Tab-separated table of C-alpha atoms in Angstrom:
chain	number	residue	atom	x	y	z
A	213	MET	CA	109.004	173.745	-20.112
A	214	THR	CA	105.941	174.463	-19.235
A	215	ASP	CA	105.296	177.819	-19.971
A	216	SER	CA	104.422	179.817	-23.875
A	217	SER	CA	107.640	181.095	-24.025
A	218	THR	CA	109.539	178.267	-23.765
A	219	ALA	CA	106.898	177.125	-27.068
A	220	ALA	CA	109.411	178.506	-30.094
A	221	VAL	CA	112.519	176.315	-28.425
A	222	LEU	CA	111.878	173.049	-30.032
A	223	SER	CA	113.325	172.965	-32.721
A	224	LEU	CA	113.465	170.826	-35.350
A	225	ASP	CA	116.359	168.593	-33.959
A	226	ASP	CA	114.547	168.805	-31.433
A	227	PHE	CA	111.456	167.248	-32.488
A	228	VAL	CA	113.477	165.141	-34.192
A	229	THR	CA	114.497	163.705	-30.821
A	230	LEU	CA	111.093	163.386	-29.031
A	231	VAL	CA	109.629	162.039	-31.816
A	232	ARG	CA	112.653	159.451	-31.526
A	233	ASP	CA	112.414	159.179	-27.569
A	234	GLU	CA	108.241	159.015	-27.059
A	235	ILE	CA	107.768	156.508	-30.279
A	236	GLY	CA	110.728	154.807	-31.264
A	237	LEU	CA	110.745	156.065	-34.765
A	238	ASP	CA	113.643	156.053	-35.919
A	239	ILE	CA	114.401	159.038	-38.202
A	240	GLU	CA	116.533	161.463	-39.470
A	241	PRO	CA	116.514	164.999	-39.850
A	242	ASP	CA	116.632	164.657	-43.223
A	243	GLN	CA	113.015	162.138	-43.214
A	244	VAL	CA	110.855	165.031	-41.602
A	245	ALA	CA	109.596	166.584	-44.105
A	246	VAL	CA	108.408	163.787	-46.336
A	247	ASP	CA	105.268	162.207	-46.870
A	248	PHE	CA	104.133	159.898	-44.645
A	249	ASP	CA	103.124	157.084	-47.152
A	250	GLU	CA	106.505	157.241	-48.022
A	251	LEU	CA	107.821	156.634	-44.192
A	252	PRO	CA	106.954	152.671	-43.786
A	253	ASP	CA	107.267	152.497	-39.798
A	254	TRP	CA	105.063	155.332	-39.628
A	255	ASP	CA	101.818	154.286	-37.960
A	256	SER	CA	99.111	156.988	-37.376
A	257	LEU	CA	98.807	156.114	-33.770
A	258	TYR	CA	101.405	157.273	-33.161
A	259	LEU	CA	99.810	160.649	-32.723
A	260	LEU	CA	98.179	160.673	-29.917
A	261	LYS	CA	101.921	159.643	-28.157
A	262	LEU	CA	102.825	162.658	-30.475
A	263	VAL	CA	100.910	164.630	-29.422
A	264	THR	CA	101.286	163.938	-25.407
A	265	ALA	CA	104.609	164.918	-25.482
A	266	LEU	CA	104.279	167.658	-27.646
A	267	GLU	CA	101.518	169.339	-25.159
A	268	LEU	CA	104.138	168.677	-21.950
A	269	ALA	CA	107.125	169.923	-24.206
A	270	THR	CA	105.901	172.770	-25.373
A	271	GLY	CA	103.199	173.557	-22.502
A	272	ARG	CA	100.176	174.684	-25.234
A	273	LYS	CA	97.701	172.669	-26.306
A	274	ILE	CA	98.079	171.050	-29.351
A	275	ALA	CA	95.103	171.814	-32.370
A	276	VAL	CA	94.516	167.627	-32.866
A	277	GLY	CA	92.048	168.476	-35.783
A	278	LYS	CA	95.183	169.807	-37.513
A	279	VAL	CA	97.652	167.458	-36.621
A	280	LEU	CA	95.837	164.945	-38.108
A	281	GLU	CA	95.781	167.047	-41.434
A	282	ALA	CA	99.253	166.610	-41.432
A	283	ARG	CA	100.992	164.636	-44.355
A	284	SER	CA	104.313	165.320	-42.459
A	285	LEU	CA	106.001	165.161	-39.022
A	286	LYS	CA	107.671	168.604	-40.480
A	287	ALA	CA	104.431	169.283	-40.497
A	288	ILE	CA	103.217	167.848	-37.859
A	289	HIS	CA	106.146	170.316	-35.993
A	290	ASP	CA	104.442	173.189	-37.965
A	291	VAL	CA	101.407	172.798	-36.559
A	292	ALA	CA	102.800	172.734	-32.570
A	293	VAL	CA	105.553	175.359	-32.926
A	294	GLY	CA	103.071	177.663	-34.883
A	295	GLY	CA	100.567	180.252	-34.094
B	291	MET	CA	59.247	120.907	-48.164
B	292	SER	CA	60.949	124.735	-48.571
B	293	THR	CA	63.973	124.993	-46.047
B	294	PRO	CA	62.666	127.247	-43.214
B	295	THR	CA	63.854	130.500	-43.196
B	296	ALA	CA	65.105	132.529	-39.678
B	297	HIS	CA	63.154	135.534	-38.743
B	298	ILE	CA	64.095	137.932	-36.122
B	299	ALA	CA	60.980	138.125	-33.641
B	300	SER	CA	62.514	140.829	-31.401
B	301	ILE	CA	65.583	142.120	-30.161
B	302	GLY	CA	67.198	143.395	-26.305
B	303	THR	CA	70.593	144.913	-26.031
B	304	ALA	CA	71.755	146.246	-22.262
B	305	LEU	CA	74.587	148.707	-21.547
B	306	PRO	CA	75.725	148.840	-18.860
B	307	GLY	CA	75.904	152.272	-16.209
B	308	ASP	CA	75.952	155.699	-17.533
B	309	PRO	CA	77.466	156.579	-20.692
B	310	VAL	CA	81.583	157.475	-19.874
B	311	ASP	CA	82.383	161.021	-22.063
B	312	ASN	CA	85.819	161.658	-23.336
B	313	ALA	CA	86.763	163.809	-20.549
B	314	SER	CA	86.593	161.306	-17.905
B	315	LEU	CA	87.937	158.754	-19.872
B	316	ALA	CA	91.010	160.919	-20.834
B	317	LYS	CA	91.308	162.005	-16.889
B	318	VAL	CA	91.549	159.081	-16.068
B	319	LEU	CA	93.736	157.936	-19.075
B	320	GLY	CA	95.949	160.908	-18.673
B	321	VAL	CA	96.057	161.363	-22.830
B	322	ASN	CA	94.569	164.182	-24.741
B	323	GLU	CA	90.663	164.452	-24.363
B	324	GLU	CA	90.836	166.107	-28.252
B	325	TRP	CA	92.537	163.191	-29.474
B	326	ILE	CA	89.573	160.238	-28.814
B	327	GLU	CA	87.101	163.034	-29.930
B	328	VAL	CA	88.609	163.683	-33.736
B	329	PHE	CA	90.940	160.680	-33.887
B	330	ILE	CA	89.096	157.773	-32.684
B	331	GLY	CA	85.767	159.702	-33.289
B	332	THR	CA	83.519	158.241	-30.383
B	333	LYS	CA	81.568	160.172	-27.899
B	334	THR	CA	80.536	158.084	-25.254
B	335	ARG	CA	81.216	154.725	-24.429
B	336	HIS	CA	80.024	152.039	-21.480
B	337	PHE	CA	81.557	150.215	-18.431
B	338	ALA	CA	80.495	147.029	-16.724
B	339	ARG	CA	83.468	148.553	-14.315
B	340	ASP	CA	83.826	151.572	-12.651
B	341	LEU	CA	86.035	153.821	-13.972
B	342	GLY	CA	87.115	155.159	-11.152
B	343	THR	CA	87.038	152.823	-8.313
B	344	GLY	CA	87.817	149.254	-11.002
B	345	GLU	CA	85.343	147.721	-8.818
B	346	VAL	CA	82.773	145.026	-11.096
B	347	ARG	CA	79.219	145.833	-10.914
B	348	TRP	CA	78.156	143.715	-13.995
B	349	SER	CA	79.860	140.557	-15.526
B	350	LEU	CA	78.887	139.303	-18.727
B	351	ALA	CA	76.791	136.613	-17.543
B	352	ASP	CA	74.579	140.222	-16.463
B	353	LEU	CA	73.959	141.848	-18.854
B	354	CYS	CA	73.766	139.018	-21.410
B	355	ALA	CA	70.772	138.193	-19.984
B	356	GLN	CA	69.415	141.598	-19.954
B	357	ALA	CA	69.715	141.624	-22.893
B	358	ALA	CA	67.734	138.363	-23.563
B	359	GLN	CA	65.454	139.235	-20.549
B	360	LYS	CA	64.222	142.306	-23.034
B	361	ALA	CA	64.164	140.421	-26.245
B	362	LEU	CA	61.738	137.890	-24.516
B	363	ALA	CA	59.385	140.216	-22.848
B	364	ALA	CA	59.010	141.348	-26.302
B	365	PRO	CA	55.768	141.047	-28.008
B	366	GLY	CA	54.873	137.683	-29.774
B	367	VAL	CA	57.736	135.484	-27.845
B	368	ASP	CA	57.400	133.168	-25.396
B	369	PRO	CA	59.851	131.670	-23.465
B	370	ALA	CA	58.801	128.650	-23.284
B	371	ASP	CA	59.331	128.070	-26.928
B	372	ILE	CA	63.432	128.805	-26.867
B	373	GLU	CA	64.815	125.650	-28.045
B	374	PHE	CA	68.297	126.394	-28.379
B	375	ILE	CA	70.879	129.116	-27.087
B	376	VAL	CA	74.361	130.523	-29.369
B	377	LEU	CA	76.631	133.081	-27.798
B	378	GLY	CA	79.165	135.311	-29.371
B	379	THR	CA	81.613	136.394	-27.284
B	380	ALA	CA	85.304	137.945	-27.229
B	381	THR	CA	85.773	138.440	-23.144
B	382	PRO	CA	83.970	135.462	-21.784
B	383	ASP	CA	83.136	135.696	-17.934
B	384	THR	CA	85.599	131.736	-16.996
B	385	LEU	CA	86.779	129.452	-19.375
B	386	MET	CA	84.146	127.062	-17.929
B	387	PRO	CA	81.815	127.068	-17.209
B	388	ALA	CA	80.791	128.624	-21.078
B	389	THR	CA	78.997	131.716	-19.428
B	390	VAL	CA	76.449	130.500	-22.233
B	391	ASN	CA	75.271	127.904	-19.456
B	392	GLN	CA	75.460	131.156	-16.981
B	393	VAL	CA	72.880	133.790	-19.427
B	394	ALA	CA	70.460	130.290	-19.238
B	395	ASP	CA	70.647	130.174	-15.995
B	396	GLN	CA	69.559	133.171	-15.268
B	397	LEU	CA	67.400	133.243	-17.667
B	398	GLY	CA	65.451	130.284	-16.060
B	399	LEU	CA	65.765	128.199	-18.952
B	400	ASP	CA	66.934	124.028	-18.682
B	401	GLN	CA	67.189	121.405	-20.753
B	402	VAL	CA	67.922	122.958	-23.798
B	403	PRO	CA	71.391	122.785	-26.481
B	404	THR	CA	73.763	126.022	-25.738
B	405	PHE	CA	76.689	126.920	-27.584
B	406	GLN	CA	79.226	129.860	-27.610
B	407	LEU	CA	81.080	130.969	-29.986
B	408	GLN	CA	84.940	132.237	-29.148
B	409	SER	CA	85.033	135.096	-31.546
B	410	GLY	CA	85.483	139.176	-32.131
B	411	CYS	CA	84.065	141.410	-34.142
B	412	ALA	CA	82.111	139.061	-36.023
B	413	GLY	CA	80.988	136.681	-33.518
B	414	ALA	CA	77.171	138.134	-33.024
B	415	ILE	CA	77.067	137.217	-36.847
B	416	GLN	CA	78.534	133.587	-36.360
B	417	ALA	CA	75.994	133.630	-34.011
B	418	LEU	CA	73.411	134.327	-35.865
B	419	SER	CA	74.510	131.531	-38.804
B	420	VAL	CA	74.588	129.160	-36.418
B	421	GLY	CA	71.252	130.040	-35.249
B	422	GLN	CA	69.460	130.490	-38.606
B	423	THR	CA	71.340	126.824	-39.904
B	424	MET	CA	69.499	124.976	-36.591
B	425	ILE	CA	66.037	126.811	-37.994
B	426	ALA	CA	67.145	125.903	-41.486
B	427	SER	CA	67.800	122.041	-40.356
B	428	GLY	CA	64.095	121.468	-39.252
B	429	GLN	CA	64.797	120.682	-36.248
B	430	TYR	CA	64.558	123.818	-34.411
B	431	ARG	CA	61.150	126.603	-34.599
B	432	THR	CA	62.843	129.170	-31.604
B	433	GLY	CA	65.785	130.125	-30.367
B	434	LEU	CA	67.559	132.820	-28.392
B	435	VAL	CA	70.960	134.372	-30.632
B	436	ILE	CA	72.986	136.704	-27.809
B	437	GLY	CA	75.995	138.372	-28.441
B	438	GLY	CA	78.410	140.683	-25.375
B	439	ASP	CA	81.714	142.024	-24.299
B	440	VAL	CA	83.477	143.001	-21.458
B	441	CYS	CA	85.635	144.572	-22.898
B	442	SER	CA	86.694	145.986	-19.666
B	443	LYS	CA	88.095	143.523	-17.683
B	444	HIS	CA	91.479	144.804	-18.862
B	445	LEU	CA	90.497	148.979	-18.017
B	446	ASP	CA	92.939	148.826	-15.219
B	447	VAL	CA	92.336	152.033	-14.437
B	448	GLN	CA	95.275	151.779	-11.082
B	449	ARG	CA	98.221	150.433	-14.042
B	450	ASP	CA	100.388	153.776	-15.493
B	451	LEU	CA	99.872	154.333	-18.839
B	452	SER	CA	102.452	157.328	-18.869
B	453	GLY	CA	104.553	154.539	-20.651
B	454	ALA	CA	102.118	151.926	-22.502
B	455	ALA	CA	102.402	151.426	-26.348
B	456	PRO	CA	99.902	153.309	-28.505
B	457	SER	CA	98.937	150.195	-30.332
B	458	ASP	CA	98.426	148.886	-26.043
B	459	LEU	CA	96.952	152.764	-24.898
B	460	VAL	CA	94.524	152.860	-28.081
B	461	ASN	CA	92.655	150.275	-27.200
B	462	PHE	CA	91.686	152.023	-23.956
B	463	VAL	CA	89.873	154.611	-25.694
B	464	LEU	CA	88.043	152.493	-28.851
B	465	PHE	CA	85.959	150.077	-26.577
B	466	GLY	CA	82.910	149.576	-24.329
B	467	ASP	CA	80.600	146.860	-23.380
B	468	GLY	CA	77.384	145.639	-23.778
B	469	ALA	CA	75.564	142.663	-25.146
B	470	GLY	CA	72.508	142.164	-27.571
B	471	ALA	CA	70.022	139.246	-27.940
B	472	ALA	CA	67.714	138.307	-31.001
B	473	VAL	CA	64.601	136.026	-31.057
B	474	LEU	CA	64.998	133.697	-33.917
B	475	THR	CA	62.183	132.145	-35.246
B	476	ALA	CA	60.939	129.978	-37.843
B	477	GLU	CA	57.458	131.497	-38.464
B	478	PRO	CA	57.408	135.659	-39.096
B	479	ALA	CA	56.866	136.735	-35.832
B	480	GLY	CA	56.742	139.617	-33.567
B	481	GLN	CA	58.722	142.622	-36.455
B	482	ARG	CA	58.572	139.311	-38.360
B	483	VAL	CA	61.698	140.600	-39.884
B	484	ALA	CA	63.585	137.532	-42.492
B	485	LEU	CA	67.039	136.851	-42.021
B	486	ARG	CA	67.640	136.824	-45.850
B	487	HIS	CA	71.458	135.811	-46.011
B	488	VAL	CA	74.144	135.036	-43.500
B	489	LEU	CA	78.360	135.766	-45.104
B	490	ASN	CA	80.454	134.351	-42.145
B	491	ARG	CA	83.791	133.496	-43.555
B	492	PHE	CA	87.908	133.120	-42.566
B	493	THR	CA	89.947	134.978	-45.208
B	494	GLY	CA	92.911	135.394	-43.268
B	495	LEU	CA	95.372	132.454	-44.672
B	496	GLY	CA	98.632	133.492	-44.210
B	497	ARG	CA	97.889	136.910	-42.962
B	498	LYS	CA	99.061	138.610	-39.815
B	499	PRO	CA	96.261	139.239	-36.975
B	500	GLY	CA	94.813	142.201	-36.744
B	501	GLN	CA	93.756	142.501	-33.301
B	502	VAL	CA	95.655	140.079	-30.843
B	503	ILE	CA	93.420	139.444	-26.989
B	504	GLU	CA	95.619	137.385	-24.666
B	505	TRP	CA	94.602	135.160	-21.329
B	506	PHE	CA	97.019	134.393	-18.815
B	507	GLY	CA	96.988	131.359	-16.753
B	508	LEU	CA	98.529	130.481	-13.333
B	509	ALA	CA	102.014	129.313	-15.117
B	510	ASP	CA	102.228	132.678	-17.370
B	511	ARG	CA	100.263	135.225	-16.000
B	512	HIS	CA	103.424	137.150	-14.480
B	513	ASP	CA	104.468	136.883	-17.953
B	514	ASP	CA	104.665	141.127	-19.546
B	515	ARG	CA	102.683	139.799	-22.592
B	516	GLN	CA	100.924	143.129	-24.193
B	517	ALA	CA	97.238	141.849	-23.402
B	518	LEU	CA	95.493	143.463	-26.425
B	519	THR	CA	96.988	144.229	-29.539
B	520	GLU	CA	95.747	146.357	-32.506
B	521	ASP	CA	97.054	146.151	-35.219
B	522	TYR	CA	95.928	149.428	-36.523
B	523	LYS	CA	97.588	150.279	-39.288
B	524	ALA	CA	96.565	147.331	-41.417
B	525	ILE	CA	93.659	148.158	-39.816
B	526	GLU	CA	93.307	151.271	-41.265
B	527	GLU	CA	94.410	149.779	-44.194
B	528	ARG	CA	92.542	146.466	-45.561
B	529	VAL	CA	88.870	147.055	-43.317
B	530	PRO	CA	87.301	149.149	-45.247
B	531	VAL	CA	88.728	147.382	-48.645
B	532	MET	CA	86.863	144.317	-47.090
B	533	ALA	CA	83.700	145.935	-46.498
B	534	VAL	CA	83.506	147.058	-49.487
B	535	GLU	CA	83.854	143.380	-50.949
B	536	ILE	CA	81.244	142.409	-48.634
B	537	LEU	CA	78.824	144.561	-49.217
B	538	TRP	CA	79.457	143.473	-53.275
B	539	GLU	CA	79.423	139.977	-52.101
B	540	LEU	CA	76.025	139.791	-50.304
B	541	LEU	CA	74.559	141.941	-52.533
B	542	GLY	CA	75.283	139.643	-55.487
B	543	GLU	CA	74.578	136.383	-53.660
B	544	LEU	CA	70.816	138.028	-52.930
B	545	ASP	CA	70.586	139.428	-56.331
B	546	TRP	CA	69.991	142.388	-55.025
B	547	GLU	CA	70.870	145.932	-56.329
B	548	ALA	CA	72.599	148.893	-54.203
B	549	ASP	CA	69.641	150.767	-55.042
B	550	ASP	CA	67.601	148.135	-53.273
B	551	LEU	CA	68.810	149.206	-49.748
B	552	ASP	CA	67.338	150.750	-47.630
B	553	PHE	CA	69.905	150.359	-45.238
B	554	LEU	CA	72.881	150.117	-44.379
B	555	LEU	CA	74.572	149.192	-41.160
B	556	PRO	CA	78.465	149.741	-41.598
B	557	PRO	CA	81.533	148.113	-39.979
B	558	GLN	CA	81.437	149.187	-36.096
B	559	LEU	CA	84.837	150.167	-35.559
B	560	SER	CA	84.708	154.191	-34.061
B	561	GLY	CA	83.283	156.720	-34.933
B	562	ARG	CA	86.369	157.904	-37.405
B	563	MET	CA	87.105	154.870	-38.817
B	564	THR	CA	82.885	154.088	-39.556
B	565	ARG	CA	82.328	157.243	-41.433
B	566	ARG	CA	85.439	156.453	-43.592
B	567	ILE	CA	84.432	152.990	-44.556
B	568	THR	CA	80.513	154.126	-45.139
B	569	GLU	CA	81.958	157.073	-47.363
B	570	GLU	CA	83.811	154.236	-49.180
B	571	LEU	CA	80.852	151.681	-48.920
B	572	ASP	CA	79.295	154.321	-50.705
B	573	VAL	CA	75.317	153.559	-50.979
B	574	PRO	CA	73.878	157.223	-50.739
B	575	THR	CA	70.236	155.814	-51.240
B	576	ALA	CA	70.642	153.658	-47.998
B	577	GLU	CA	70.136	155.775	-44.813
B	578	GLU	CA	73.714	154.301	-42.420
B	579	ILE	CA	72.302	152.865	-39.374
B	580	SER	CA	74.969	153.673	-36.592
B	581	CYS	CA	75.471	152.935	-32.926
B	582	VAL	CA	79.528	153.055	-32.141
B	583	ALA	CA	79.894	157.136	-31.691
B	584	ASP	CA	78.151	156.002	-28.562
B	585	THR	CA	78.776	153.047	-27.308
B	586	GLY	CA	81.897	152.434	-27.882
B	587	ASN	CA	83.254	149.284	-30.351
B	588	ASN	CA	81.307	146.336	-27.507
B	589	GLY	CA	82.700	143.597	-29.576
B	590	ASN	CA	79.945	141.362	-30.145
B	591	ALA	CA	77.199	143.458	-28.696
B	592	LEU	CA	76.911	145.736	-31.983
B	593	PRO	CA	75.404	144.261	-34.459
B	594	PHE	CA	72.063	143.724	-32.286
B	595	LEU	CA	72.401	147.482	-30.913
B	596	GLN	CA	72.058	148.326	-34.063
B	597	ILE	CA	69.351	145.790	-35.760
B	598	GLU	CA	67.739	147.743	-32.408
B	599	LYS	CA	68.270	150.619	-33.673
B	600	LEU	CA	66.913	149.633	-37.393
B	601	LEU	CA	63.776	148.076	-36.293
B	602	ASP	CA	62.314	151.322	-35.485
B	603	ARG	CA	62.723	153.064	-38.357
B	604	MET	CA	61.520	149.594	-40.473
B	605	ALA	CA	58.652	149.268	-42.615
B	606	ASP	CA	57.379	146.950	-43.977
B	607	GLY	CA	59.639	145.630	-47.502
B	608	HIS	CA	62.348	147.743	-46.018
B	609	LYS	CA	65.848	145.813	-46.995
B	610	ALA	CA	69.042	146.109	-45.078
B	611	LEU	CA	72.602	144.912	-45.259
B	612	ALA	CA	75.150	144.803	-42.631
B	613	VAL	CA	79.090	144.060	-43.122
B	614	ALA	CA	81.096	142.747	-40.213
B	615	VAL	CA	84.397	142.673	-40.194
B	616	GLU	CA	86.949	140.511	-37.668
B	617	SER	CA	90.283	141.682	-37.887
B	618	SER	CA	91.838	139.355	-35.382
B	619	LYS	CA	92.108	136.944	-37.707
B	620	TRP	CA	90.881	138.400	-41.114
B	621	ILE	CA	86.770	137.106	-40.792
B	622	LYS	CA	84.195	138.386	-43.201
B	623	ALA	CA	81.209	139.071	-42.002
B	624	GLY	CA	77.481	140.117	-43.380
B	625	PHE	CA	73.454	139.498	-43.178
B	626	ALA	CA	71.315	141.011	-45.048
B	627	LEU	CA	67.699	141.608	-43.101
B	628	GLU	CA	63.763	142.212	-45.208
B	629	LYS	CA	60.979	143.369	-43.608
B	630	ILE	CA	57.863	140.671	-43.995
């Protein structure tokens, strides 16, 4: 789980599981694309745990600036697994 | 006879040890360095506790006394004139004796009334308010007002933070330690800065606290209650709105226009939050005076650190306005200064 070749295998479903496990946010797969404003339980502080957990899970460094610009969990997933 | 106006004659500040950068802090906490840099926006802070060993190097009383000594050593100030001391802090060394009395002892002051306010981010302003009221009473002509915090009391470097809640962990990257002091006088002296107005108002009726710091005694010290809790979401939402309300309320009270302001001292939550709040305050003609990105949020020390920076730039006739919000139970605070 620590080399970059595993990055692509963090599927959206795995990501949802990681979000649930790491930050305790009870979301369904169909909620990942909704804007944070429509996710009442979302707290920007969760990003700290999420970034750390994503770096561990993907074995790659996450661009925090891009994560902060993301408006949905799906967008964060894109940053985590994208180029 | 008119009510005496309080003046700031001098300022002193104290920051413990060398600045701790984000790389060092991230390593100790096991968190992402870039996250601290980007999300919190604070570059350095100072800790009274050694980050490597956890050893306490300075007490709150030590830092407050250092800051006060600097203020008392300034030109135009005579320590023998001090007639009262007020200290605002959220993190006293002991519950008794009150830290203000240990500070008096370190300063060699005796036979003066002392007050300590249990307070968070509005504490320095509450202390200024008490000092201003004492001088306005006509009974006192010179006093010492101090604010300081040692937030690193909760920085347990031995603790495994991997399972810590974000509302817990965020405190370690937001806060720092420090102290500041001002000598208040009834007549213009030293820096000759008039304290034109002080706002200190509880506005938290029916509102859940935005920040909680627990304290533990013998009977409950093994409770696993979170020592510090930060409702960051509520703070992000409420503080910028309250800051704008405070700005306009103060301007209204003073009968000043926003354009009259030469300097603006915004709330010092974190580098990033302060940038955002300053944008929302939207007084482009006033120069922003901030310190939090370099000092960390050291609570009751912050307004003094800001005033110290301000005094370097202030010329005769300049006006400055400070805004602070205490999110613990939602206190609106602020003050206005004019160099005469």
